Coordinates of C-alpha atoms in Angstrom, one line a residue:
X725 CA -40.5 -3.7 21.7
X726 CA -42.2 -1.9 24.5
X727 CA -44.4 1.2 24.5
X728 CA -43.3 3.7 27.1
X729 CA -45.3 6.9 26.5
X730 CA -48.1 8.1 24.2
X731 CA -49.0 11.6 23.3
X732 CA -52.0 12.4 21.0
X733 CA -52.4 16.0 19.6
X734 CA -55.5 15.0 17.7
X735 CA -56.8 11.6 16.7
X736 CA -60.5 10.7 16.6
X737 CA -62.0 11.9 19.9
X738 CA -58.7 12.1 21.7
X739 CA -57.0 15.6 22.0
X740 CA -54.0 16.6 24.0
X741 CA -54.0 13.0 25.4
X742 CA -51.0 11.7 27.4
X743 CA -50.4 8.3 29.1
X744 CA -47.4 6.4 30.4
X745 CA -47.3 2.6 30.2
X746 CA -45.8 -0.1 32.3
X747 CA -43.5 -2.9 31.2
X748 CA -45.9 -5.8 32.0
X749 CA -49.7 -5.9 31.8
X750 CA -51.5 -2.5 31.2
X751 CA -55.3 -2.4 31.7
X752 CA -57.1 0.4 30.0
X753 CA -60.5 0.6 31.6
X754 CA -63.4 2.9 30.7
X755 CA -67.0 2.9 29.6
X756 CA -68.0 2.4 26.0
X757 CA -67.1 5.3 23.8
X758 CA -64.4 6.4 26.3
X759 CA -61.7 6.2 23.5
X760 CA -60.2 2.8 24.2
X761 CA -60.6 1.5 20.6
X762 CA -59.4 4.9 19.4
X763 CA -56.2 4.6 21.4
X764 CA -55.8 1.0 20.2
X765 CA -56.2 2.3 16.6
X766 CA -53.8 5.2 17.2
X767 CA -51.1 2.7 18.2
X768 CA -51.6 0.8 15.0
X769 CA -51.7 4.0 12.9
X770 CA -48.5 5.3 14.4
X771 CA -46.8 2.0 13.4
X772 CA -48.4 1.6 10.0
X773 CA -49.9 5.0 9.1
X774 CA -53.6 5.9 8.9
X775 CA -54.8 3.7 6.0
X776 CA -57.0 5.2 3.3
X777 CA -58.3 1.7 2.2
X778 CA -62.0 1.0 2.5
X779 CA -63.5 -2.4 3.3
X780 CA -67.0 -3.4 2.2
X781 CA -67.9 0.3 1.7
X782 CA -67.0 1.3 5.2
X783 CA -65.0 4.5 5.7
X784 CA -61.2 4.2 6.0
X785 CA -59.2 4.6 9.2
X786 CA -58.0 7.9 7.9
X787 CA -61.5 9.2 7.3
X788 CA -63.0 7.8 10.6
X789 CA -60.2 9.1 12.8
X790 CA -59.9 12.6 11.4
X791 CA -60.6 14.9 14.4
X792 CA -63.9 16.7 14.3
X793 CA -62.5 19.5 16.4
X794 CA -59.4 21.1 14.8
X795 CA -59.1 18.6 12.0
X796 CA -55.9 20.2 10.9
X797 CA -54.3 18.9 14.1
X798 CA -54.2 15.3 13.2
X799 CA -51.0 13.9 14.7
X800 CA -49.3 12.2 17.6
X801 CA -46.2 10.5 18.9
X802 CA -45.2 7.4 20.8
X803 CA -42.1 6.7 22.8
X804 CA -40.9 3.1 22.6
X805 CA -38.0 1.0 23.7
X806 CA -36.4 -1.3 21.2
X807 CA -33.2 -3.3 21.5
X808 CA -32.3 -1.4 24.7
X809 CA -32.6 2.0 22.9
X810 CA -35.4 4.5 23.2
X811 CA -37.0 6.1 20.1
X812 CA -39.8 8.6 19.5
X813 CA -42.1 7.7 16.6
X814 CA -44.0 10.7 15.3
X815 CA -46.6 10.9 12.6
X816 CA -48.6 13.8 11.1
X817 CA -51.5 12.1 9.4
X818 CA -52.4 15.3 7.4
X819 CA -49.1 14.8 5.5
X820 CA -48.4 12.1 3.0
X821 CA -47.2 9.5 3.6
X822 CA -48.2 10.3 7.2
X823 CA -44.9 12.2 7.6
X824 CA -43.0 9.5 9.5
X825 CA -40.2 10.7 11.8
X826 CA -38.3 8.6 14.2
X827 CA -36.0 10.3 16.7
X828 CA -33.3 8.4 18.6
X829 CA -33.4 9.4 22.2
X830 CA -30.0 9.4 23.8
X831 CA -28.8 10.9 27.0
X832 CA -28.1 14.5 26.5
X833 CA -28.9 14.5 22.8
X834 CA -31.3 13.2 20.2
X835 CA -31.5 13.1 16.5
X836 CA -33.6 11.9 13.6
X837 CA -33.0 8.4 12.2
X838 CA -31.9 8.4 8.6
X839 CA -34.0 5.5 7.4
X840 CA -37.1 5.4 9.6
X841 CA -39.1 3.0 7.3
X842 CA -36.4 0.4 7.6
X843 CA -36.1 0.8 11.4
X844 CA -39.9 0.5 11.9
X845 CA -39.9 -2.7 9.8
X846 CA -37.3 -4.2 12.1
X847 CA -39.4 -3.1 15.1
X848 CA -42.4 -4.9 13.6
X849 CA -40.5 -8.0 12.7
X850 CA -41.5 -7.4 9.1
X851 CA -45.2 -8.0 9.9
X852 CA -47.7 -6.7 7.3
X853 CA -50.5 -4.6 8.7
X854 CA -53.0 -7.5 8.1
X855 CA -50.7 -9.9 9.9
X856 CA -50.3 -7.4 12.8
X857 CA -54.1 -7.0 13.2
X858 CA -54.6 -10.8 13.1
X859 CA -51.8 -11.7 15.6
X860 CA -50.6 -9.2 18.2
X861 CA -53.3 -6.6 17.8
X862 CA -57.0 -7.4 17.5
X863 CA -60.5 -6.7 18.8
X864 CA -62.8 -9.4 20.0
X865 CA -61.4 -12.8 19.1
X866 CA -64.8 -14.0 17.9
X867 CA -64.5 -11.4 15.1
X868 CA -61.0 -12.7 14.3
X869 CA -62.1 -16.2 13.6
X870 CA -63.2 -15.4 10.1
X871 CA -61.5 -15.7 6.7
X872 CA -58.8 -13.0 7.3
X873 CA -57.7 -14.6 10.5
X874 CA -57.6 -18.1 9.0
X875 CA -55.8 -16.9 5.9
X876 CA -53.2 -14.9 7.8
X877 CA -52.6 -17.8 10.3
X878 CA -52.4 -20.2 7.4
X879 CA -49.9 -18.0 5.6
X880 CA -47.6 -17.7 8.6
X881 CA -48.0 -21.4 9.5
X882 CA -47.1 -22.2 5.9
X883 CA -44.1 -19.9 6.0
X884 CA -42.9 -21.4 9.3
X885 CA -43.5 -24.9 8.2
X886 CA -41.5 -24.6 5.0
X887 CA -38.7 -22.1 5.9
X888 CA -38.5 -22.2 9.7
X889 CA -38.9 -18.4 9.6
X890 CA -42.3 -16.8 9.7
X891 CA -41.0 -13.8 7.8
X892 CA -40.0 -15.9 4.8
X893 CA -42.4 -17.6 2.4
X894 CA -41.2 -20.7 0.7
X895 CA -43.5 -20.0 -2.3
X896 CA -42.2 -16.5 -2.5
X897 CA -38.6 -17.7 -2.1
X898 CA -39.2 -20.2 -4.9
X899 CA -40.8 -17.5 -7.0
X900 CA -37.9 -15.2 -6.3
X901 CA -35.4 -18.0 -7.3
X902 CA -37.4 -18.5 -10.5
X903 CA -37.3 -14.8 -11.3
X904 CA -33.6 -14.6 -10.5
X905 CA -33.0 -17.5 -12.9
X906 CA -35.0 -15.7 -15.6
X907 CA -33.1 -12.5 -15.0
X908 CA -29.8 -14.4 -15.1
X909 CA -30.8 -16.3 -18.3
X910 CA -31.6 -12.9 -19.8
X911 CA -28.1 -11.7 -19.0
X912 CA -26.5 -14.7 -20.8
X913 CA -25.0 -13.8 -24.1
X914 CA -25.1 -17.1 -25.9
X915 CA -23.4 -15.6 -29.0
X916 CA -20.5 -14.1 -27.1
X917 CA -18.1 -17.1 -27.6
X918 CA -18.8 -17.3 -31.4
X919 CA -18.2 -13.6 -31.8
X920 CA -15.1 -13.8 -29.6
X921 CA -13.6 -16.4 -32.0
X922 CA -14.5 -14.2 -35.0
X923 CA -12.9 -11.2 -33.4
X924 CA -9.7 -13.0 -32.6
X925 CA -9.5 -14.3 -36.2
X926 CA -10.0 -10.8 -37.5
X927 CA -7.4 -9.4 -35.1
X928 CA -4.8 -11.9 -36.4
X929 CA -5.7 -11.1 -40.0
X930 CA -5.2 -7.4 -39.5
X931 CA -2.0 -7.8 -37.6
X932 CA -0.6 -10.0 -40.4
X933 CA -1.7 -7.4 -43.0
X934 CA 0.0 -4.6 -41.0
X935 CA 3.3 -6.6 -41.0
X936 CA 3.4 -6.6 -44.9
X937 CA 6.4 -4.7 -46.4
X938 CA 4.2 -2.5 -48.5
X939 CA 2.5 -1.2 -45.4
X940 CA 5.8 0.1 -44.0
X941 CA 5.5 3.7 -43.2
X942 CA 7.9 5.6 -45.5
X943 CA 6.2 9.0 -45.3
X944 CA 9.2 10.6 -43.5
X945 CA 11.6 9.2 -46.0
X946 CA 9.6 10.6 -49.0
X947 CA 9.0 13.8 -47.2
X948 CA 12.7 14.3 -46.6
X949 CA 13.4 13.5 -50.3
X950 CA 10.6 15.9 -51.4
X951 CA 12.1 18.7 -49.2
X952 CA 15.6 18.0 -50.6
X953 CA 14.3 18.1 -54.2
X954 CA 12.4 21.2 -53.5
X955 CA 15.4 23.0 -52.1
X956 CA 17.5 21.9 -55.0
X957 CA 14.8 23.1 -57.4
X958 CA 14.8 26.4 -55.6
X959 CA 18.6 26.6 -56.0
X960 CA 18.4 25.8 -59.8
X961 CA 15.5 28.2 -60.2
X962 CA 17.7 30.9 -58.5
X963 CA 20.6 30.0 -60.8
X964 CA 18.3 30.2 -63.9
X965 CA 17.0 33.6 -62.7
X966 CA 20.6 34.7 -62.3
X967 CA 21.4 33.4 -65.8
X968 CA 18.4 35.2 -67.2
X969 CA 19.6 38.3 -65.4
X970 CA 23.1 38.0 -66.8
X971 CA 21.7 37.3 -70.3
X972 CA 19.6 40.4 -70.1
X973 CA 22.6 42.4 -68.8
X974 CA 24.9 41.1 -71.6
X975 CA 22.1 41.5 -74.2
X976 CA 21.7 45.1 -73.1
X977 CA 25.5 45.6 -73.4
X978 CA 25.4 44.0 -76.9
X979 CA 22.5 46.2 -77.8
X980 CA 24.5 49.3 -76.6
X981 CA 27.2 48.2 -79.1
X982 CA 24.5 48.1 -81.8
X983 CA 23.9 44.4 -82.2
X984 CA 20.8 42.4 -81.4
X985 CA 22.5 39.0 -81.5
X986 CA 25.4 37.0 -82.7
X987 CA 23.9 36.5 -86.2
X988 CA 23.7 40.2 -86.6
X989 CA 27.3 40.6 -85.6
X990 CA 28.4 37.9 -88.0
X991 CA 26.2 39.3 -90.8
X992 CA 27.4 42.9 -90.4
X993 CA 31.1 41.8 -90.1
X994 CA 30.8 39.6 -93.1
X995 CA 29.0 42.2 -95.2
X996 CA 31.5 45.0 -94.2
X997 CA 34.5 42.8 -95.1
X998 CA 32.9 41.7 -98.3
X999 CA 32.1 45.4 -99.2
X1000 CA 35.6 46.5 -98.2
X1001 CA 37.2 43.8 -100.4
X1002 CA 34.9 44.8 -103.3
X1003 CA 35.8 48.4 -102.7
X1004 CA 39.5 47.6 -102.8
X1005 CA 38.9 45.7 -106.0
X1006 CA 36.9 48.6 -107.4
X1007 CA 39.7 50.9 -106.4
X1008 CA 42.2 48.9 -108.2
X1009 CA 40.1 49.0 -111.3
X1010 CA 39.3 52.7 -111.0
X1011 CA 42.8 53.8 -110.3
X1012 CA 44.7 51.3 -112.5
X1013 CA 47.6 53.2 -114.3
X1014 CA 47.6 51.0 -117.3
X1015 CA 44.0 51.8 -118.3
X1016 CA 44.8 55.5 -117.8
X1017 CA 48.0 55.2 -119.8
X1018 CA 46.1 53.3 -122.5
X1019 CA 43.5 56.1 -122.6
X1020 CA 46.2 58.7 -122.8
X1021 CA 48.0 56.8 -125.5
X1022 CA 44.8 56.4 -127.4
X1023 CA 44.0 60.0 -127.1
X1024 CA 47.6 60.8 -128.3
X1025 CA 47.2 58.3 -131.2
X1026 CA 43.9 59.8 -132.2
X1027 CA 45.4 63.3 -132.2
X1028 CA 48.5 62.1 -134.1
X1029 CA 46.4 60.3 -136.7
X1030 CA 44.2 63.4 -137.2
X1031 CA 47.3 65.7 -137.5
X1032 CA 49.0 63.3 -139.8
X1033 CA 45.9 62.9 -142.0
X1034 CA 45.3 66.6 -142.1
X1035 CA 48.9 67.6 -142.8
X1036 CA 50.8 64.9 -144.3
X1037 CA 48.5 62.3 -145.8
X1038 CA 47.2 62.3 -149.3
X1039 CA 43.6 61.9 -149.9
X1040 CA 43.8 58.1 -150.0
X1041 CA 45.5 57.9 -146.6
X1042 CA 43.8 60.8 -144.9
X1043 CA 40.4 59.1 -144.6
X1044 CA 41.8 55.9 -143.0
X1045 CA 43.9 58.2 -140.8
X1046 CA 40.9 60.1 -139.7
X1047 CA 38.9 56.9 -139.2
X1048 CA 41.8 55.3 -137.2
X1049 CA 42.2 58.5 -135.2
X1050 CA 38.5 58.8 -134.6
X1051 CA 38.4 55.1 -133.5
X1052 CA 41.3 55.7 -131.1
X1053 CA 39.6 58.8 -129.8
X1054 CA 36.4 56.9 -129.3
X1055 CA 38.2 54.1 -127.5
X1056 CA 40.1 56.5 -125.4
X1057 CA 37.0 58.4 -124.6
X1058 CA 35.1 55.3 -123.7
X1059 CA 38.0 54.2 -121.5
X1060 CA 38.1 57.6 -119.9
X1061 CA 34.4 57.5 -119.2
X1062 CA 34.6 54.0 -117.7
X1063 CA 37.6 55.0 -115.5
X1064 CA 35.6 58.1 -114.4
X1065 CA 32.5 56.0 -113.7
X1066 CA 34.5 53.5 -111.7
X1067 CA 36.1 56.2 -109.6
X1068 CA 32.7 57.9 -108.9
X1069 CA 31.3 54.5 -107.9
X1070 CA 34.3 53.8 -105.7
X1071 CA 33.9 57.1 -103.9
X1072 CA 30.1 56.5 -103.5
X1073 CA 30.6 53.0 -102.1
X1074 CA 33.4 54.2 -99.9
X1075 CA 31.2 56.8 -98.4
X1076 CA 28.5 54.3 -97.9
X1077 CA 30.8 51.8 -96.3
X1078 CA 32.3 54.6 -94.2
X1079 CA 28.9 55.6 -93.0
X1080 CA 28.0 52.0 -92.2
X1081 CA 31.0 51.4 -90.0
X1082 CA 31.0 54.9 -88.5
X1083 CA 28.7 53.8 -85.6
X1084 CA 31.3 51.2 -84.6
X1085 CA 34.6 53.1 -85.1
X1086 CA 33.6 56.7 -85.1
X1087 CA 34.9 59.4 -87.5
X1088 CA 37.7 57.6 -89.2
X1089 CA 38.8 57.3 -92.8
X1090 CA 38.2 54.0 -94.4
X1091 CA 41.4 52.1 -94.6
X1092 CA 43.1 49.0 -93.2
X1093 CA 43.6 50.7 -89.8
X1094 CA 39.9 51.6 -89.5
X1095 CA 39.0 48.1 -90.5
X1096 CA 41.3 46.8 -87.8
X1097 CA 39.5 49.0 -85.3
X1098 CA 36.2 47.7 -86.7
X1099 CA 37.4 44.1 -86.3
X1100 CA 38.4 44.8 -82.6
X1101 CA 34.9 46.3 -82.0
X1102 CA 33.3 43.3 -83.6
X1103 CA 35.6 41.1 -81.5
X1104 CA 34.4 42.7 -78.3
X1105 CA 30.8 42.3 -79.3
X1106 CA 31.6 38.7 -80.2
X1107 CA 33.0 38.1 -76.7
X1108 CA 29.7 39.5 -75.3
X1109 CA 27.7 37.4 -77.6
X1110 CA 29.9 34.3 -76.7
X1111 CA 29.2 35.0 -73.0
X1112 CA 25.5 35.2 -73.8
X1113 CA 25.7 31.9 -75.6
X1114 CA 27.7 30.3 -72.7
X1115 CA 25.1 31.6 -70.2
X1116 CA 22.3 30.3 -72.4
X1117 CA 24.0 27.0 -72.7
X1118 CA 24.3 26.9 -68.9
X1119 CA 20.7 27.9 -68.6
X1120 CA 19.7 25.1 -70.9
X1121 CA 21.6 22.7 -68.7
X1122 CA 20.0 24.2 -65.6
X1123 CA 16.6 24.0 -67.4
X1124 CA 17.2 20.3 -68.1
X1125 CA 18.2 19.7 -64.5
X1126 CA 15.2 21.7 -63.4
X1127 CA 12.8 19.6 -65.5
X1128 CA 14.4 16.4 -64.2
X1129 CA 14.1 17.7 -60.6
X1130 CA 10.5 18.6 -61.3
X1131 CA 9.8 15.2 -62.7
X1132 CA 11.5 13.6 -59.7
X1133 CA 9.6 15.9 -57.3
X1134 CA 6.3 15.1 -58.9
X1135 CA 7.2 11.4 -58.7
X1136 CA 8.1 11.8 -55.1
X1137 CA 4.9 13.6 -54.4
X1138 CA 3.0 10.8 -56.1
X1139 CA 4.8 8.3 -53.9
X1140 CA 4.1 10.5 -50.8
X1141 CA 0.4 10.7 -51.8
X1142 CA 0.4 6.9 -52.1
X1143 CA 2.2 6.6 -48.8
X1144 CA -0.4 8.9 -47.2
X1145 CA -3.2 6.8 -48.8
X1146 CA -1.5 3.7 -47.4
X1147 CA -1.1 5.5 -44.1
X1148 CA -4.8 6.3 -44.0
X1149 CA -5.5 2.7 -44.8
X1150 CA -3.1 1.5 -42.1
X1151 CA -4.7 4.0 -39.7
X1152 CA -8.1 2.6 -40.6
X1153 CA -6.8 -0.9 -39.9
X1154 CA -5.3 0.3 -36.6
X1155 CA -8.6 1.9 -35.6
X1156 CA -10.4 -1.3 -36.6
X1157 CA -7.8 -3.3 -34.6
X1158 CA -8.3 -1.1 -31.6
X1159 CA -12.0 -1.5 -31.8
X1160 CA -11.6 -5.2 -32.2
X1161 CA -9.3 -5.4 -29.2
X1162 CA -11.7 -3.3 -27.1
X1163 CA -14.5 -5.7 -28.3
X1164 CA -12.2 -8.6 -27.4
X1165 CA -11.9 -7.3 -23.9
X1166 CA -15.6 -6.7 -23.7
X1167 CA -16.4 -10.2 -25.0
X1168 CA -13.8 -11.8 -22.7
X1169 CA -15.6 -10.0 -19.8
X1170 CA -18.9 -11.1 -21.1
X1171 CA -17.7 -14.7 -21.4
X1172 CA -16.3 -14.4 -17.8
X1173 CA -19.6 -13.0 -16.7
X1174 CA -21.4 -15.8 -18.6
X1175 CA -19.3 -18.2 -16.5
X1176 CA -20.3 -16.5 -13.3
X1177 CA -23.9 -16.3 -14.4
X1178 CA -23.9 -20.0 -15.2
X1179 CA -22.4 -20.7 -11.8
X1180 CA -25.1 -18.6 -10.2
X1181 CA -27.7 -20.4 -12.2
X1182 CA -26.4 -23.7 -11.1
X1183 CA -26.4 -22.4 -7.5
X1184 CA -30.0 -21.1 -7.9
X1185 CA -31.0 -24.4 -9.4
X1186 CA -29.4 -26.2 -6.4
X1187 CA -31.1 -23.8 -4.0
X1188 CA -34.4 -24.3 -5.7
X1189 CA -34.1 -28.1 -5.5
X1190 CA -32.9 -27.9 -1.9
X1191 CA -35.6 -25.5 -0.8
X1192 CA -38.3 -27.7 -2.4
X1193 CA -36.9 -30.8 -0.8
X1194 CA -36.4 -29.2 2.6
X1195 CA -39.8 -27.6 2.5
X1196 CA -41.3 -31.0 1.8
X1197 CA -39.2 -32.6 4.6
X1198 CA -39.9 -30.1 7.4
X1199 CA -43.4 -29.1 6.6
X1200 CA -45.0 -31.9 8.7
X1201 CA -42.5 -31.5 11.5
X1202 CA -43.1 -27.7 11.9
X1203 CA -46.8 -28.2 11.5
X1204 CA -46.6 -30.7 14.3
X1205 CA -44.6 -28.2 16.3
X1206 CA -47.2 -25.4 15.9
X1207 CA -50.0 -27.9 16.8
X1208 CA -47.9 -29.0 19.8
X1209 CA -47.4 -25.4 21.0
X1210 CA -51.0 -24.5 20.5
X1211 CA -52.1 -27.7 22.2
X1212 CA -50.0 -26.9 25.3
X1213 CA -51.6 -23.4 25.5
X1214 CA -55.1 -24.8 25.0
X1215 CA -54.6 -27.3 27.7
X1216 CA -53.3 -24.6 30.1
X1217 CA -56.1 -22.1 29.2
X1218 CA -58.9 -24.7 29.5
X1219 CA -57.5 -26.2 32.7
X1220 CA -56.8 -29.5 30.9
X1221 CA -60.3 -29.8 29.5
X1222 CA -58.7 -30.4 26.1
X1223 CA -55.4 -32.3 25.7
X1224 CA -54.4 -31.2 22.2
X1225 CA -55.4 -29.3 19.1
X1226 CA -55.1 -30.2 15.4
X1227 CA -55.2 -27.5 12.8
X1228 CA -55.4 -28.8 9.2
X1229 CA -54.3 -27.2 5.9
X1230 CA -57.5 -25.3 5.7
X1231 CA -57.5 -24.4 9.4
X1232 CA -60.3 -26.8 10.1
X1233 CA -59.5 -27.0 13.8
X1234 CA -60.3 -29.9 16.0
X1235 CA -59.8 -30.5 19.8
X1236 CA -59.0 -33.7 21.5
X1237 CA -61.2 -34.3 24.5
X1238 CA -62.2 -37.2 26.6
X1239 CA -65.2 -37.6 24.3
X1240 CA -62.9 -37.7 21.3
X1241 CA -62.0 -35.2 18.5
X1242 CA -64.4 -32.2 18.5
X1243 CA -64.6 -29.5 15.7
X1244 CA -64.1 -26.0 17.0
X1245 CA -67.2 -25.0 15.0
X1246 CA -69.2 -27.2 17.4
X1247 CA -67.9 -25.5 20.5
X1248 CA -69.1 -22.5 22.5
X1249 CA -68.0 -19.0 21.5
X1250 CA -65.9 -18.8 24.6
X1251 CA -64.0 -22.0 24.0
X1252 CA -63.6 -21.0 20.3
X1253 CA -62.0 -17.7 21.4
X1254 CA -59.7 -19.6 23.8
X1255 CA -58.6 -21.9 20.9
X1256 CA -57.9 -19.0 18.6
X1257 CA -56.0 -17.2 21.4
X1258 CA -53.8 -20.2 21.8
X1259 CA -53.2 -20.4 18.0
X1260 CA -52.6 -16.6 18.0
X1261 CA -50.0 -16.9 20.8
X1262 CA -48.3 -19.9 19.2
X1263 CA -48.1 -17.9 15.9
X1264 CA -46.7 -14.8 17.7
X1265 CA -44.0 -17.0 19.3
X1266 CA -42.9 -18.1 15.9
X1267 CA -43.1 -14.6 14.5
X1268 CA -41.5 -12.6 17.2
X1269 CA -39.5 -15.1 19.2
X1270 CA -39.6 -15.2 23.0
X1271 CA -36.8 -12.7 24.0
X1272 CA -38.5 -9.4 23.1
X1273 CA -42.0 -10.0 21.8
X1274 CA -44.2 -7.2 20.5
X1275 CA -46.9 -5.7 22.7
X1276 CA -50.0 -7.9 22.7
X1277 CA -53.2 -5.8 22.5
X1278 CA -56.5 -7.4 23.5
X1279 CA -59.4 -5.0 22.9
X1280 CA -62.6 -6.3 24.7
X1281 CA -61.3 -9.8 23.9
X1282 CA -62.7 -11.5 26.9
X1283 CA -66.4 -10.5 26.7
X1284 CA -67.5 -14.0 25.9
X1285 CA -65.4 -15.6 28.7
X1286 CA -66.9 -16.8 31.9
X1287 CA -65.0 -16.1 35.1
X1288 CA -63.4 -19.5 35.0
X1289 CA -62.1 -19.2 31.5
X1290 CA -61.0 -15.6 32.1
X1291 CA -59.1 -16.6 35.2
X1292 CA -57.3 -19.4 33.4
X1293 CA -56.5 -17.2 30.4
X1294 CA -55.2 -14.3 32.6
X1295 CA -53.0 -16.8 34.6
X1296 CA -51.7 -18.3 31.4
X1297 CA -50.9 -14.9 29.8
X1298 CA -49.2 -13.5 32.9
X1299 CA -47.0 -16.6 33.1
X1300 CA -46.2 -17.3 29.4
X1301 CA -46.2 -14.0 27.6
X1302 CA -43.0 -12.1 28.4
X1303 CA -43.7 -8.9 26.5
X1304 CA -46.1 -6.0 27.2
X1305 CA -49.8 -6.8 27.3
X1306 CA -52.4 -4.1 26.7
X1307 CA -55.9 -5.0 27.8
X1308 CA -58.7 -2.7 26.7
X1309 CA -61.9 -3.4 28.7
X1310 CA -65.1 -1.8 29.8
X1311 CA -65.5 -4.1 32.8
X1312 CA -63.7 -4.6 36.1
X1313 CA -63.5 -8.4 35.9
X1314 CA -60.0 -8.5 34.6
X1315 CA -58.7 -6.3 37.5
X1316 CA -60.6 -8.2 40.2
X1317 CA -59.3 -11.6 39.0
X1318 CA -55.7 -10.3 38.6
X1319 CA -55.9 -8.9 42.1
X1320 CA -57.2 -12.3 43.2
X1321 CA -54.4 -14.1 41.4
X1322 CA -51.7 -11.7 42.6
X1323 CA -50.9 -10.7 39.0
X1324 CA -49.1 -7.3 38.8
X1325 CA -50.5 -4.8 36.4
X1326 CA -50.9 -1.0 35.7
X1327 CA -54.3 0.5 35.6
X1328 CA -54.9 3.3 33.2
X1329 CA -58.3 5.1 33.5
X1330 CA -59.8 6.3 30.2

């Protein structure tokens, strides 16, 4: 990554500030309070945002760098080159979270980057702000030799020594693997296999139950039978209605003939015939010639006896003659009276019988012909009555059939209801079966997932064991490598005054000199700064690589160097550091020595 241009609208004391940087060494020179540290802090804030964090009660960067003049104008931008592409990084520090915008600058067109945070992480090689401050961007190195510097270098050294990648922490990787194992274990459904077997057993049971003959669906069969019986019932009901209508019609016809029913016809016919026979018998008695002749004879005998006794008989014969005549007269009178009574009775009963059959035969005299007419009338009524009886018999048969049909229909409905109940039960079984089959699929998937999870757990376990083993194996080798790199740099920077450096686990640093191993804490401040510069550069090499390292910023970092140490350091930096170098200084020593050494640089006056 290279910084090409910087524009500051407002940041600390800098307003409407523009500079253009070179690819190699850039020297920012100016007196104290000229704004060098402000520019240095602006570059950091553009990359990470203006921090609101306070340390040891001091004001945060955001508070310290808010412009006194026009505080609402608190923003700026920086044009950089990264992976052969130019970008414009813009931040408005008055907006949260610092309103990061990255524009891709292409020939003839530009546009915003969709995921600026991810891009800037790549630009910074994933460095945290603390790591950035303690590696490629720092103030005086003497101030960077404290706990933060040691902790940060220890962390990166540990990462590199265990993972061969400064961005990766072995401890974090192991912690990540442990969390992944916990997460995967949480995903395991240990009861899935048991439940799966239970579900399969229940599915087989239900399928066997559904195959039973009594669970055969006969609803359509009984529905068709019920419909057929219903139609037949309607037909019989119509026939019964027709029969009732015919009975009513014939009953009305019979009523018009003067009869209510067959019994009345039979009763009237029987009574009329009996009365007619009795009347004929009475007629014979009333109009019998013998009785009349006897009465006449008796009357004649009575008269003869009286005449004989009066005219011819003597006293002795007269009385018996009178008595005999009187007796004959009495008998003749009695017989005459009886004959007269019988004839009156005959006439009365004839009139009554004539009146009785008059409604049936009309105004006719009572004789055998009228009785024949009466019998014909009765016969007609009997036919109608017989028809009524036939229709009633048919209706009874229809009624019997209707009752049977009703019974059959009711039984069919009961069976249909039972079938519907069974159907509901079967549907419940089918619904249960569908749920179980869905659960079977889910459990099969869970079991399959469990298999994958167990495979992943085995892989994670293997990775954990491998990482632990590899970390243990390569830790010493990488630590030796870091010490080797730093040793070569210290040797070059100190003009071979010290052959090698040894940094322990707690960064207790010792240098190998002709007098033996010397602790860095026993050395001069200048030598100490050189040692930490070497460790810093070695760490940067592991963090960023050598192809396109990040800009190295040194803010008044050489104040404690004498000219010899400074010359050696500048010579080493110009030769070994391939990226941009930004030197902030209030002196002209750096420029004079680089001119002396023929080192190319760009001077930027603050």
